[in-house]
XYZ file of C-alpha atoms in Angstrom:
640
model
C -2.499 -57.430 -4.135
C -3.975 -57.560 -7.801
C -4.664 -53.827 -8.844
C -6.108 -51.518 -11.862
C -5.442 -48.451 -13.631
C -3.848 -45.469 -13.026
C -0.602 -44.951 -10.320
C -0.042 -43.592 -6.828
C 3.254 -42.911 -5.855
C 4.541 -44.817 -2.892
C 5.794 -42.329 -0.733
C 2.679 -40.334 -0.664
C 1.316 -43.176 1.083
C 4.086 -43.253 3.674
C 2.261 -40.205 4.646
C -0.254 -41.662 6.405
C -0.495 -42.918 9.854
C 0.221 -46.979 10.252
C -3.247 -48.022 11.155
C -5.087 -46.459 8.460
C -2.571 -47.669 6.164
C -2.757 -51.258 7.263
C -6.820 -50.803 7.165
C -6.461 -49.908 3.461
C -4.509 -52.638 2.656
C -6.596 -55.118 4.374
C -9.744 -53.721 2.519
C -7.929 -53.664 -0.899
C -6.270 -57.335 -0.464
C -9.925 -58.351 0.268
C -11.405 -57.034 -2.304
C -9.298 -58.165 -5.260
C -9.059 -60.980 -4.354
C -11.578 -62.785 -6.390
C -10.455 -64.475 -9.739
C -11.716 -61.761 -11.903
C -8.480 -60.003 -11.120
C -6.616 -62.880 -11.359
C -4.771 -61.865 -14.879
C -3.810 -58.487 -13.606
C -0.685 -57.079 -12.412
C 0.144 -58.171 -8.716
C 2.228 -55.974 -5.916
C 4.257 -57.478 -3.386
C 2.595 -55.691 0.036
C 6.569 -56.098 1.210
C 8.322 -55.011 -1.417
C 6.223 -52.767 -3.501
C 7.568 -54.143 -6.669
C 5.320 -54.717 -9.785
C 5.453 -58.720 -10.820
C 4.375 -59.807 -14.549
C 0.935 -61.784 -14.487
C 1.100 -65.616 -14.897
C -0.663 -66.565 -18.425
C -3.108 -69.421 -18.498
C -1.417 -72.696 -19.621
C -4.516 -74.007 -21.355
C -5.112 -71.591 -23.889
C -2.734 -70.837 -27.014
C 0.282 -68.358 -26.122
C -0.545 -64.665 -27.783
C 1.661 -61.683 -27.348
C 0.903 -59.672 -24.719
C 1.491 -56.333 -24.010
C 3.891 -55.535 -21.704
C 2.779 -52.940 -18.973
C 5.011 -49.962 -19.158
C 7.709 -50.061 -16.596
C 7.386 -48.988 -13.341
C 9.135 -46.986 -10.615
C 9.305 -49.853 -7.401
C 8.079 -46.511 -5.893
C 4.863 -46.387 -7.752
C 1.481 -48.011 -7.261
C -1.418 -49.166 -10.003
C -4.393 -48.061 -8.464
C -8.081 -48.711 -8.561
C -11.003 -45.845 -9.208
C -12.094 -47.700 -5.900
C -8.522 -47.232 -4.136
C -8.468 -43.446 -5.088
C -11.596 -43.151 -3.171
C -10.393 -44.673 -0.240
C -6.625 -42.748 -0.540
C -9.131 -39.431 -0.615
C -10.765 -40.319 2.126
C -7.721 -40.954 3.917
C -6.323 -38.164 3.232
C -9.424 -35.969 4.177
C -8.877 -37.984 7.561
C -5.601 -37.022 7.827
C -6.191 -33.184 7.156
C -9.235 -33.372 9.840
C -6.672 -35.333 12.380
C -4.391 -32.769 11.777
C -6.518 -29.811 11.722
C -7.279 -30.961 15.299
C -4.341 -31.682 16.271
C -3.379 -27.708 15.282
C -6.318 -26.263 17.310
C -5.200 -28.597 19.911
C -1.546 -27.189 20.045
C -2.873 -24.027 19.643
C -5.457 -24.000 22.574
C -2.144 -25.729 24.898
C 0.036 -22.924 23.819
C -2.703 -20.191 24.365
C -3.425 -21.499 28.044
C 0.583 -21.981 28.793
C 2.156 -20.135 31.082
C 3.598 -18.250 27.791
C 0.750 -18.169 25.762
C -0.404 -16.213 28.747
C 2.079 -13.666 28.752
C 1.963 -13.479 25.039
C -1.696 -12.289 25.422
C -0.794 -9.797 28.646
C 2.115 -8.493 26.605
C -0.193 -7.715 23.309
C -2.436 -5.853 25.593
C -0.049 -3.437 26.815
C 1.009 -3.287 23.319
C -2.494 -1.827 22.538
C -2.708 0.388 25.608
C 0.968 1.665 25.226
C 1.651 0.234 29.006
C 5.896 -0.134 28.951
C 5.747 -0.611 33.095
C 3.290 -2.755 32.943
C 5.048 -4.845 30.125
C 8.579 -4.869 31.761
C 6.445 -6.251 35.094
C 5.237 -9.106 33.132
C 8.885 -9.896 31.689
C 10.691 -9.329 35.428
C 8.005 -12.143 36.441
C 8.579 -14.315 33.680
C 11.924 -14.726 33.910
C 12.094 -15.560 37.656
C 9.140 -18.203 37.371
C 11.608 -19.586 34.436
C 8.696 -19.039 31.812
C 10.624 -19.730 28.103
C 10.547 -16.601 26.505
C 10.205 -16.033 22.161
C 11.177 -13.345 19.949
C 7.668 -12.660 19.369
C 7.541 -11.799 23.500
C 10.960 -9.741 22.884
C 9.887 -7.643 20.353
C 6.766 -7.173 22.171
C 9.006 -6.304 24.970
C 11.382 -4.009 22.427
C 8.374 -1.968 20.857
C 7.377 -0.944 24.472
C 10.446 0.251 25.287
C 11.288 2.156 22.131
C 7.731 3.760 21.994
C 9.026 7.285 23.118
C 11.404 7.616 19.709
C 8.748 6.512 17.520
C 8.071 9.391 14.935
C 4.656 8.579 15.368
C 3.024 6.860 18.626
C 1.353 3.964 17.566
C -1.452 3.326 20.299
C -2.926 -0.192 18.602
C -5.535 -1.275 16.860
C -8.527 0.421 17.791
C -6.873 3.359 18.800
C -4.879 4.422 16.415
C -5.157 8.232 15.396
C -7.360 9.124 18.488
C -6.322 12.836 19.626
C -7.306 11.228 23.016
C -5.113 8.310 23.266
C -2.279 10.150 21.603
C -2.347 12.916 24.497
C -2.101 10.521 26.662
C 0.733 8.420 25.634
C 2.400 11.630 24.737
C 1.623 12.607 28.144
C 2.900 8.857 29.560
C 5.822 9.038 27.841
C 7.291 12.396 27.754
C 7.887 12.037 31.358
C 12.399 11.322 31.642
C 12.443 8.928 34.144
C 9.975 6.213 31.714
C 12.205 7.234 29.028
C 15.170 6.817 30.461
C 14.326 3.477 32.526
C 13.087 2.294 28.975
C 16.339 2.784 27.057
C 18.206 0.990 29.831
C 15.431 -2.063 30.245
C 15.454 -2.223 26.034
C 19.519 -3.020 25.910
C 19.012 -5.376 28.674
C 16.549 -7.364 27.193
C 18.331 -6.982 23.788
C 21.563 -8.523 25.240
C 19.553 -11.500 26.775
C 17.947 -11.947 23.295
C 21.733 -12.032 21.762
C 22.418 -14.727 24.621
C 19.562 -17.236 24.017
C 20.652 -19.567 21.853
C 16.787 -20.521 20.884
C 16.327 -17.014 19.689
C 17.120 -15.786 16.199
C 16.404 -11.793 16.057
C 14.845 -10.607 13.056
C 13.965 -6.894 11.613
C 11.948 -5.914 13.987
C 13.935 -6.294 16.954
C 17.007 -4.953 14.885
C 14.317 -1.413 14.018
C 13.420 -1.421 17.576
C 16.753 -1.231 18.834
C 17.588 1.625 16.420
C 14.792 3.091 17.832
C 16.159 2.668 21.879
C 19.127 4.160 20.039
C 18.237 7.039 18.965
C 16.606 7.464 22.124
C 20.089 7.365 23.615
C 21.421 10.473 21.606
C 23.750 7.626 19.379
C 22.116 7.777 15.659
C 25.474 6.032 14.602
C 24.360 3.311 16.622
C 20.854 3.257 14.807
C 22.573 3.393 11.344
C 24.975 0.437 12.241
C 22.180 -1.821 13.103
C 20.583 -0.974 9.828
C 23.450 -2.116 8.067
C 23.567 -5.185 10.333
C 20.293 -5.990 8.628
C 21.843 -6.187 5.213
C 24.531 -8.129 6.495
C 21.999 -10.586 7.969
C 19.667 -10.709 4.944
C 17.551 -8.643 5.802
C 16.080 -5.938 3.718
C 16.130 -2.883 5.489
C 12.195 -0.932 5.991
C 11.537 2.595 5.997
C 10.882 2.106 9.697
C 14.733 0.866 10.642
C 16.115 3.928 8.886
C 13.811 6.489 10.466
C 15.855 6.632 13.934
C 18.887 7.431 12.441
C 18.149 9.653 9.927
C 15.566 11.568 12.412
C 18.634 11.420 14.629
C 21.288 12.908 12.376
C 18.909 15.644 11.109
C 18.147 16.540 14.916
C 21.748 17.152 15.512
C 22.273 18.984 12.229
C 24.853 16.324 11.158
C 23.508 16.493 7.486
C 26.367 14.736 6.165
C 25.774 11.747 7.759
C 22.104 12.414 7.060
C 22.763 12.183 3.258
C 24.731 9.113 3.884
C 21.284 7.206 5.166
C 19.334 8.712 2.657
C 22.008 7.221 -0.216
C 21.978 3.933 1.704
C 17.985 3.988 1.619
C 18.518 4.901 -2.185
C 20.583 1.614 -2.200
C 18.497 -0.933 -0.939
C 15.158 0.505 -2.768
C 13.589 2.309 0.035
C 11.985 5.112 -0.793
C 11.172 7.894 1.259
C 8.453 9.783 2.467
C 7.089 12.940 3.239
C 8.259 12.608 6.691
C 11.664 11.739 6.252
C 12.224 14.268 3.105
C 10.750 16.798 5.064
C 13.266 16.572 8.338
C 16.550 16.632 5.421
C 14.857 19.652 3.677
C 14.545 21.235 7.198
C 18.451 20.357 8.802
C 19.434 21.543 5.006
C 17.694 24.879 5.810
C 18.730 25.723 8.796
C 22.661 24.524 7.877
C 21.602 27.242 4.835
C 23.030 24.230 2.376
C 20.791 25.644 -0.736
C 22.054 23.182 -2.935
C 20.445 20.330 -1.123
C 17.799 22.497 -0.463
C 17.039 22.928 -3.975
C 18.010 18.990 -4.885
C 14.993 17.796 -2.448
C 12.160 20.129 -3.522
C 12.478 18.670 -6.431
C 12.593 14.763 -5.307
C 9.231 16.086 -3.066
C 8.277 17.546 -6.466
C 9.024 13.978 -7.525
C 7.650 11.926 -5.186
C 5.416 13.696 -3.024
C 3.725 16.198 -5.261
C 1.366 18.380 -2.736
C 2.835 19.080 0.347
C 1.084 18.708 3.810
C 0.948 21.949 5.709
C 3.972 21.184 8.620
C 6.241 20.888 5.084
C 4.863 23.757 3.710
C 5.565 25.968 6.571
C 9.169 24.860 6.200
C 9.259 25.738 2.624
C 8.086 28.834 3.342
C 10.381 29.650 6.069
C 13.292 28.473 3.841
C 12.122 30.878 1.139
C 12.114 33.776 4.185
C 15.558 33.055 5.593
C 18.684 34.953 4.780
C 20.111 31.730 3.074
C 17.613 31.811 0.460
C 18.200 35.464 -0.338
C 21.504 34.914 -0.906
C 21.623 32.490 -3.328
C 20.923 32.498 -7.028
C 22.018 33.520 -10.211
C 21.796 37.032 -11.550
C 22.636 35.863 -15.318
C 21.828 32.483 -16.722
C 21.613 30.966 -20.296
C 18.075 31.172 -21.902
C 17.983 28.435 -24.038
C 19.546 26.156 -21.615
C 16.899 26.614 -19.050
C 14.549 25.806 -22.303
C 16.344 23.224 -22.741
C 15.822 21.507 -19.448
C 12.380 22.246 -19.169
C 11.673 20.747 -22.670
C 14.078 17.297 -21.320
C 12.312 17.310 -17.866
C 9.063 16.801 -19.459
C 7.560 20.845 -18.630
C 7.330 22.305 -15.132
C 10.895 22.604 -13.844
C 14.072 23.329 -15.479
C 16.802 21.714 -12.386
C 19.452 24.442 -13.340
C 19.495 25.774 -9.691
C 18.258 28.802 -8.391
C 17.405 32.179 -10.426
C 17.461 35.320 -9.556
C 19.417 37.318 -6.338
C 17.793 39.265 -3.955
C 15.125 38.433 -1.194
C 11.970 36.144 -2.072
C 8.168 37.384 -1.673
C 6.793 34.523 0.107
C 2.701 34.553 -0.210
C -0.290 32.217 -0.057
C -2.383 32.191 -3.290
C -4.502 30.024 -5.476
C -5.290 29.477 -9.360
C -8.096 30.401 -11.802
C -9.600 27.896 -14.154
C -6.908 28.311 -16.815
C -3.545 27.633 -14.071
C -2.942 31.454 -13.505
C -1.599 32.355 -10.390
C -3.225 35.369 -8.512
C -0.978 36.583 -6.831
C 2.015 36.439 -9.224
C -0.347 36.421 -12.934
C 2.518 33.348 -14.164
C 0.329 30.463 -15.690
C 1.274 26.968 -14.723
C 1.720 24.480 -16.868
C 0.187 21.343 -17.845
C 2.714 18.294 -17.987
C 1.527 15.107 -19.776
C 1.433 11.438 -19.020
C 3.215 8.934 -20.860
C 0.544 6.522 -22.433
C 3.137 4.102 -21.601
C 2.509 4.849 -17.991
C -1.427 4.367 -18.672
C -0.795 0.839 -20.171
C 1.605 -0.460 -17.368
C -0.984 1.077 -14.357
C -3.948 -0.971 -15.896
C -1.802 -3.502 -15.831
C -0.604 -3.246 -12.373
C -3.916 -3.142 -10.931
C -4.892 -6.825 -11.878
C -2.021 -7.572 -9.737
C -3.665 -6.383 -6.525
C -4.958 -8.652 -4.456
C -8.506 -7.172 -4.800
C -8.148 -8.253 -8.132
C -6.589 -11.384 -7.501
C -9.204 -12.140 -5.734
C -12.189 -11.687 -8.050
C -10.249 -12.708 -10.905
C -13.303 -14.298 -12.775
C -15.585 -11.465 -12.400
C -13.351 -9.222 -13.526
C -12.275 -11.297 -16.580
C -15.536 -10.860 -17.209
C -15.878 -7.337 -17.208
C -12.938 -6.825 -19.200
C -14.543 -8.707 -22.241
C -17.782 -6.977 -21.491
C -15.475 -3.601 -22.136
C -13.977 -4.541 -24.705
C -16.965 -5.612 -26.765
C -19.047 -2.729 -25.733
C -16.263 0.241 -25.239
C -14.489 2.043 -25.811
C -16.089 5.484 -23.754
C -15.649 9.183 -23.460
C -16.169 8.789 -19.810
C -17.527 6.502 -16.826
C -19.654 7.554 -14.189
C -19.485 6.456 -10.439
C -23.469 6.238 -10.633
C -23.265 5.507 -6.772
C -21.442 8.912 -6.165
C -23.934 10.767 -8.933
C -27.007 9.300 -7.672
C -26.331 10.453 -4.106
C -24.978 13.719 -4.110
C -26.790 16.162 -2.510
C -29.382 13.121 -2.322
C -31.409 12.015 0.760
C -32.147 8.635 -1.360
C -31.078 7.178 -4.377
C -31.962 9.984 -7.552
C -31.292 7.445 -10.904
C -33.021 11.166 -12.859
C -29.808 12.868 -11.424
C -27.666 10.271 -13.022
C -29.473 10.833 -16.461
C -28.946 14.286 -16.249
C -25.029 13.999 -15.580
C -25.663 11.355 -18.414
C -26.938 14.016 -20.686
C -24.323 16.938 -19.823
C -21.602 14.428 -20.640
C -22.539 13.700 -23.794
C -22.595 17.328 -24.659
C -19.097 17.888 -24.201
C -18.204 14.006 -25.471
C -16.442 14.319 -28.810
C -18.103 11.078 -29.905
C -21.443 11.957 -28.440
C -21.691 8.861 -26.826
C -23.442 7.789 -24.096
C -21.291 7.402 -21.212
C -20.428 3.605 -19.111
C -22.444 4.042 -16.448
C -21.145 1.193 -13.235
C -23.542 0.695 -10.770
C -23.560 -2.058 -8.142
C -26.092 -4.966 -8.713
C -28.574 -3.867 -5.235
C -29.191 -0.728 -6.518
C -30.676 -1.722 -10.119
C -32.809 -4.257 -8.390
C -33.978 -2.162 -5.314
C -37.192 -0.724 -4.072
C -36.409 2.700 -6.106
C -35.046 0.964 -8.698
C -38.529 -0.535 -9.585
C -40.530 2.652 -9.351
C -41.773 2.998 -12.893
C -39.819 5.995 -14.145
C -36.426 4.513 -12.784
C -37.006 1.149 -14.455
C -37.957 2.758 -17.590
C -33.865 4.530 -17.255
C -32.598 1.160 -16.616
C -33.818 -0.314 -19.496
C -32.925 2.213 -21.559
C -29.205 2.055 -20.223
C -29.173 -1.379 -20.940
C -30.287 -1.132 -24.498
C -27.434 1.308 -25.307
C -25.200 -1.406 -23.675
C -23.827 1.251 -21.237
C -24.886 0.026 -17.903
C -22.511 -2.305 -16.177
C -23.810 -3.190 -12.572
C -21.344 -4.967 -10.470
C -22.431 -8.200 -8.664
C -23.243 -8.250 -5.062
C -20.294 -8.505 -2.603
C -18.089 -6.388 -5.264
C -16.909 -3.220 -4.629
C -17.726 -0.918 -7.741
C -15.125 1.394 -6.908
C -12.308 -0.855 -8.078
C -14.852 -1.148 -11.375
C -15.107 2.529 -12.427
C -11.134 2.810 -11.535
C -10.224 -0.282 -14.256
C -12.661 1.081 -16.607
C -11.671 4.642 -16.913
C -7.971 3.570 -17.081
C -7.960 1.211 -19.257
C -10.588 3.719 -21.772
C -7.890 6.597 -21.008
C -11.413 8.376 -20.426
C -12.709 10.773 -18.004
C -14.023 9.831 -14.849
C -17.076 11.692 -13.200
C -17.260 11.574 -9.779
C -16.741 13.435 -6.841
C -14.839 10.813 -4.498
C -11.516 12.364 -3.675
C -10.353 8.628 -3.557
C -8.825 9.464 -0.666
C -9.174 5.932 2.015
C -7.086 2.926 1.988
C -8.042 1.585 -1.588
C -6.539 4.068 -3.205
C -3.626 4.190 -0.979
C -2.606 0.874 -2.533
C -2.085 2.260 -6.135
C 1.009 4.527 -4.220
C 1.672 7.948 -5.064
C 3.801 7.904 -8.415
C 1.063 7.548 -10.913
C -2.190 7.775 -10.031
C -1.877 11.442 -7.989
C -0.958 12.029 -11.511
C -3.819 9.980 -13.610
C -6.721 11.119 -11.375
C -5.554 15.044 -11.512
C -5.911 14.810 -15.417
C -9.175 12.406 -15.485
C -11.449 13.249 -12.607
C -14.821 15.295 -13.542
C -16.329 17.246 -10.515
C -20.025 17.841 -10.376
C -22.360 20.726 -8.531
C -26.342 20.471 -8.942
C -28.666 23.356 -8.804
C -31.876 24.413 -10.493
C -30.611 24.688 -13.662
C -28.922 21.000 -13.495
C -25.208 19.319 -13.507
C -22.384 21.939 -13.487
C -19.081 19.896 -14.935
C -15.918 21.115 -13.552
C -13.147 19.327 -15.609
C -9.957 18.548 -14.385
C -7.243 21.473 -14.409
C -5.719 22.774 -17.414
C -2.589 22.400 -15.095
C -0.671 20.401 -13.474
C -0.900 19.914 -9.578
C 2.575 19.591 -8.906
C 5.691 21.689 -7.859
C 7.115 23.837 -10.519
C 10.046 25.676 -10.847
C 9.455 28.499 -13.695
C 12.056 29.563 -16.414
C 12.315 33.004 -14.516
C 13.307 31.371 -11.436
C 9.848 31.795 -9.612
C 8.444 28.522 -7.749
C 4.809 27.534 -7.118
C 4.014 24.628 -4.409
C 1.182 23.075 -3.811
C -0.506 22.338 -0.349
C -2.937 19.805 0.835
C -5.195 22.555 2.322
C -8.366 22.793 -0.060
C -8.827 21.071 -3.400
C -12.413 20.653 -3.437
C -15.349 22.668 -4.958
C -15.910 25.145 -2.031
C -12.586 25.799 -1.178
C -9.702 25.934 -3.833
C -6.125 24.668 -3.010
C -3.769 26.733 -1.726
C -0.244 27.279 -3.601
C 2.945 28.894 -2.150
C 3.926 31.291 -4.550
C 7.858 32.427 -3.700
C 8.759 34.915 -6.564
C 12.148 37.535 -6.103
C 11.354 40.671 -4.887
C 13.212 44.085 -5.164
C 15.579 45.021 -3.256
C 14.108 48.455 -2.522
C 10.785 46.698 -1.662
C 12.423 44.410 1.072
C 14.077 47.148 3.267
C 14.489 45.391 6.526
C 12.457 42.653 5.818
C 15.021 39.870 6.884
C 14.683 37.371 9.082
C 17.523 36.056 11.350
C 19.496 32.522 11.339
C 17.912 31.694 14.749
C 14.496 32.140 14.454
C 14.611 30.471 11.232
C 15.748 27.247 12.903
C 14.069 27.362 15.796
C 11.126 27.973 13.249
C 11.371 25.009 11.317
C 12.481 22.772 13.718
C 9.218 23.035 15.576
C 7.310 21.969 12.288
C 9.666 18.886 11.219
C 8.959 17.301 14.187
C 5.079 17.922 13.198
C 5.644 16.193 10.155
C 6.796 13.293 11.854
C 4.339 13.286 14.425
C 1.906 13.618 11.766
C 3.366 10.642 9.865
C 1.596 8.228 11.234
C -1.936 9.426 10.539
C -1.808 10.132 6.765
């Protein structure tokens, strides 16, 4: 079979099914076939070996080019043969696109795709009984059973220990439906039957030699056995997960250590926490709330003190369940009786200076009984009930850089990687800025419709307080400059005059702007004006090391009236825990932190002793106290 140009390996061709190979080779044989190809390079159709032409005897011998030598597993091809080996292979894909949907639509209308779909119902409704019905019935009709049916099977029955009841999609952080599967599964005899059901299916999954558990029947079980009272059990399937290969979630360690902290064993606590430490999983507020509160109520202050600072660390602002713990810790007899009545000036300089400003880590100052208040902070970080200004503790530009460069990483990103290439070089040839402005925000705060004048005037007040004077990036998405408002007169005539001073960016329709403004004020190390708390699942993708931190220092509030745009800059302080050189501590809550009502702080200070005259509070009501609110915070945990 005489052939042209180019080369196909063999084996790709292997690929395809006989008859359309045997087609193509018919066609090609066919078609070169005439003498026109008679001087080029031949293939054996058996042996798929490359023979040298034969020259013509009646002219005069010239030297010839040698091809270059083949692999016997390679093929010359034809522009004509690629177009029938695409077509093929679009053939193929279609063939076995089909002959997916086809498998699929058999395994969906199987006796197990059936129970597959009654199983993920109940998993949405929360229905163990119903669930364990469905298995009982499968297994006497014989019905072969997956781990994606077991786990199914396993969530069910380890619903009761989760720290937070996950209802399903749809569902999920309804007061309603968690009521009632509180109410469903609160009830002993469920929970009970449930444990016992959960190790019986586990031990059939351990007996079927077709089914390989993974993490999430290994987390469920250390759910079921937690449930059981045995939080050594939980912990030793989490380290049967490393054994196995597989890394560990924050989910498979949240039986045991809820478990161990339950039962006061705070030793063995610690040990999960260091083992979570290990393998790279970091905690959150739930979990570092239920140490802080066994740690309180065992009156071990030095723990105590060691995790307000890794909340202060990774956590920042406390939800309300952790702050009542705090504050009970602060109240309890254990707290009074700690501290230092003496301590070394310049070395608690020292380590404030080394920890970057806002904490020293030299243990607790100070004896005597603690003054335990609510209270919030002027404009300039001054505390009012206490009068001890916060400070304000900086951010590495280092830690600017590598965040603008993590966020081209996300998949948003990702994604749109063309337009935002394109935005970049539109940045860098017309920044840098003193600010950007969330024109979506501006224009429609306080706004029935669209207001482009209320933009200008934020526009205007910016550049007042801009050290360059220059007019701020304004990002606006593409439907708004090319709206009905947009083309009243007056709002064109702003438009154009944005775009002159190359400060308008509009974002092009399907885009989401926010991710626009975000990139753009990072990467300026500007201000940003806007009054989004950035607060919904975006943002929950950039985590909570960093940008907590970025936005606090960044973010420009705005209030309209009469008279025009009121800035409100961001805080000469920092919104964080700190830990004063006198031994005083400031925390801060969620509750506030917006323009009508300010955050509130917990401000624990040492009183006198004379002032505290029977003011103590006893071991029991202490724990009782706290314990109530841990198990908040984990209830909680699922919703934030």
């Amino acid at each position: 079979m005489p052939l042209m140009g180019g080369t196909l390996r063999a084996h790709s061709l292997h690929l395809i099914i006989p008859s359309l190979r045997l087609r193509l080779l018919g066609h090609s044989i066919k078609h070169f076939s005439s003498p026109a190809f008679s001087t080029d390079f031949a293939v054996s159709s058996q042996r798929h070996s490359v023979e040298r032409p034969v020259g013509n005897p009646t002219k005069p011998r010239t030297k010839q080019i040698k091809p270059p030598k083949r692999n016997q597993t390679e093929l010359v091809q034809t522009p004509l043969n690629i177009m029938n080996a695409r077509s093929l292979d679009a053939a193929v894909k279609e063939k076995e696109a089909k002959s997916l949907k086809q498998k699929r639509r058999e395994y969906h209308e199987s006796p197990s795709g059936l129970l597959q779909r009654d199983l993920d119902q109940c998993s949405k409704r929360g229905n163990t009984v119903r669930a364990l019905e469905l298995y009982d019935s499968a297994v006497a009709a014989g019905i072969p059973l997956s781990i994606r049916h077991y786990n199914c099977l396993l969530y069910l029955c380890s619903l009761p220990s989760s720290s937070g009841i996950n209802i399903g999609e749809g569902d999920s952080g309804s007061d309603v439906a968690l009521k009632d599967a509180e109410a469903k599964f609160n009830d002993s005899e469920v929970s009970n039957m449930a444990v016992e059901r959960g190790f019986e299916i586990y031990k059939r999954i351990c007996e079927d030699p077709d089914v390989e558990p993974n993490e999430a029947t290994l987390t469920s079980m250390a759910r079921l056995a937690a449930m059981k009272g045995d939080p050594h059990l939980a912990f030793h399937l989490v380290k049967q997960m490393v054994k196995m290969g597989m890394p560990p979630k924050l989910r498979s360690y949240g039986p045991a250590l809820y478990g161990f902290c339950d039962k006061l064993n705070v030793e063995m606590a610690h040990e999960v926490e260091t083992h979570m430490d290990t393998h790279g999983v970091i905690p959150e507020e739930a979990e570092l709330a239920s140490l802080l509160c066994a740690n309180a109520i065992k009156g071990r202050s030095d723990h105590v003190y060691r995790l307000l600072h890794r909340i202060r660390t990774l956590i920042r602002q406390v939800s309300e369940p952790t702050a009542e713990i705090i504050q009970s810790w602060f109240q309890s007899d254990a707290a009074a009786a700690v501290g230092a009545s003496k301590w070394d000036i310049q070395k608690i300089k020292q380590g404030i200076v080394q920890g970057g400003g806002g904490w020293h880590g030299q243990g607790w100052l100070g004896t005597g009984q603690w003054r335990v208040e609510r209270s919030v902070m002027s404009e300039d970080g001054v505390c009012k009930n206490c009068r001890e200004k916060l400070v304000c503790i900086d951010i590495d530009p280092s830690e600017t850089e590598g965040f603008a460069r993590s966020l081209m990483d996300l998949p948003y990103f990702k994604k749109n990687r063309f337009e935002f290439s394109r935005f970049k070089e539109w940045l860098k040839k017309n920044g840098p800025f003193d600010a950007v402005i969330d024109a979506a925000n501006v224009g429609l705060c306080n706004q029935r419709e669209f207001n482009f004048s209320q933009i200008n005037s934020v526009i205007k007040r910016i550049m007042e307080v801009s050290p360059s004077k220059k007019m701020p990036l304004v990002i606006l998405h593409a439907r708004r400059v090319y709206d009905e408002i947009a083309a009243a007169p007056k709002n064109r005539q702003l438009i154009e005059s944005w775009k002159r001073a190359n400060c308008l960016y509009y974002t092009p329709k399907g885009s989401n702007d926010d991710w626009y403004w975000l990139y753009a004020a990072v990467c300026n190390k500007c201000l940003l004006v806007t009054n989004d708390e950035m607060r919904d699942h975006l943002f929950q993708l950039l985590g909570t090391s960093f940008f907590p931190r970025w936005k606090e220092k960044h973010q420009v509030r705005m209030t309209f009236s009469h008279r025009g745009p009121t800035l409100h800059m961001p805080p000469p302080y920092s919104i964080v825990i700190q830990e004063s050189e006198s031994g005083s501590w400031h925390i801060p809550t969620t509750t506030g932190d917006d323009l009508e009502m300010p955050r509130q702080w917990i401000c624990a200070t040492r009183e006198t002793s004379k002032a505290v005259a029977g003011g103590t509070t006893s071991a029991r009501s202490d724990a009782d106290n706290m314990k109530g609110r841990t198990q908040r915070v984990r209830k909680l945990s699922q919703f934030w």
